[in-house]
PDB file of C-alpha atoms in Angstrom:
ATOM      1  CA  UNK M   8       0.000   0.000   0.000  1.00 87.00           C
ATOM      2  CA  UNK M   9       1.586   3.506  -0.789  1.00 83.00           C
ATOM      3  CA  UNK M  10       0.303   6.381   1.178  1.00 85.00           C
ATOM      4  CA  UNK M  11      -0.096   9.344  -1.769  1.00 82.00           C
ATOM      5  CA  UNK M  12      -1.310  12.141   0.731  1.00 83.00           C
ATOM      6  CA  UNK M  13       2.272  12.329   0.912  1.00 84.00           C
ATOM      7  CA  UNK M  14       3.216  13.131  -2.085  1.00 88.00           C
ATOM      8  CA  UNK M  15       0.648  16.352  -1.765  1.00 91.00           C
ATOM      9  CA  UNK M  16       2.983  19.166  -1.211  1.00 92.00           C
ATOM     10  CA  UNK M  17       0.969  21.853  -1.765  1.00 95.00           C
ATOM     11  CA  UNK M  18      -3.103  22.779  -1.719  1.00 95.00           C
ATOM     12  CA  UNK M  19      -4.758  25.672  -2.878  1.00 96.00           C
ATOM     13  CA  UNK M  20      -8.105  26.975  -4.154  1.00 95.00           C
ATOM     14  CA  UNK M  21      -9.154  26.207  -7.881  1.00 94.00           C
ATOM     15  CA  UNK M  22      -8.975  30.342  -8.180  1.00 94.00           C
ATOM     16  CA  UNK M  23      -4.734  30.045  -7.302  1.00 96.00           C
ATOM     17  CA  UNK M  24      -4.311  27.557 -10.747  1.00 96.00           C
ATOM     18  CA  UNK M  25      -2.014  29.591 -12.020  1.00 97.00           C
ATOM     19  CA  UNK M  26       0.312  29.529  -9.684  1.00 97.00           C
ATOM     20  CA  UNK M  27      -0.249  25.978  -9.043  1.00 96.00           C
ATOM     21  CA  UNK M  28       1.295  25.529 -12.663  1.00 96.00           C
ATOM     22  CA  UNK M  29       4.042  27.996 -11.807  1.00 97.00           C
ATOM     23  CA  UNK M  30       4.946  25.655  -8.605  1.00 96.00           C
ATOM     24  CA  UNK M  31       4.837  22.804 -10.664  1.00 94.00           C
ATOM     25  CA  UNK M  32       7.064  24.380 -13.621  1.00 96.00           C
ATOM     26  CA  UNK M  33       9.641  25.096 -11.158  1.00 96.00           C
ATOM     27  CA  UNK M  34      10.054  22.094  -9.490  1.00 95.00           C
ATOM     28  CA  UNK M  35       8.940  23.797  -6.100  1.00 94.00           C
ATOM     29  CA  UNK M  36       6.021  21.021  -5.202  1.00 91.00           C
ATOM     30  CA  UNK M  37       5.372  17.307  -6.353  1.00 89.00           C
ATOM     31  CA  UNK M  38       1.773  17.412  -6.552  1.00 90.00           C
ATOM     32  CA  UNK M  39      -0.999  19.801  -6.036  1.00 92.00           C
ATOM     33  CA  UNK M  40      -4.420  19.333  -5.032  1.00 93.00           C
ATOM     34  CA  UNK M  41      -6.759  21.737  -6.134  1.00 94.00           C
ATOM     35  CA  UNK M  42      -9.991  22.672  -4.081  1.00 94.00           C
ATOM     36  CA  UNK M  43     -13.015  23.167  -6.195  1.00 92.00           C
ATOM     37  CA  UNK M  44     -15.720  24.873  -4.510  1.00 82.00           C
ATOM     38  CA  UNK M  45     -19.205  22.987  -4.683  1.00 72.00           C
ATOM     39  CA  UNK M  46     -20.742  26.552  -6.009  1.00 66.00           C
ATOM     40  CA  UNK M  47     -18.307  26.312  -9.098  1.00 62.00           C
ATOM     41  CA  UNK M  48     -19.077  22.855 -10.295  1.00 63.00           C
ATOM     42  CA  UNK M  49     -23.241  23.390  -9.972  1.00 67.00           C
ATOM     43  CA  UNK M  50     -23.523  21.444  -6.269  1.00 66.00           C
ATOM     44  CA  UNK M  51     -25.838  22.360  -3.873  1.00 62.00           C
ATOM     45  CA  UNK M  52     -25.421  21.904   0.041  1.00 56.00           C
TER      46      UNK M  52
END
């Protein structure tokens, strides 16, 4: 079994993608998770 959460260097909001490319380009994190927010995908609480 291979624990991935820690490979997750780095979260941030679906609004900060750019910079989660920029992070990646650099070779500053190994992976990003991005946090949609249920509002931008059409959800409903």
């Amino acid at each position: 079994e291979v624990n991935l959460e820690g490979f997750i260097t780095h979260e941030l909001p679906m609004s900060q993608i750019n910079q989660a490319f920029k992070l990646l380009n650099e070779g500053k994190t190994l992976r990003c998770l991005l946090h949609v927010a249920s509002s931008a995908v059409g959800l409903s609480g």
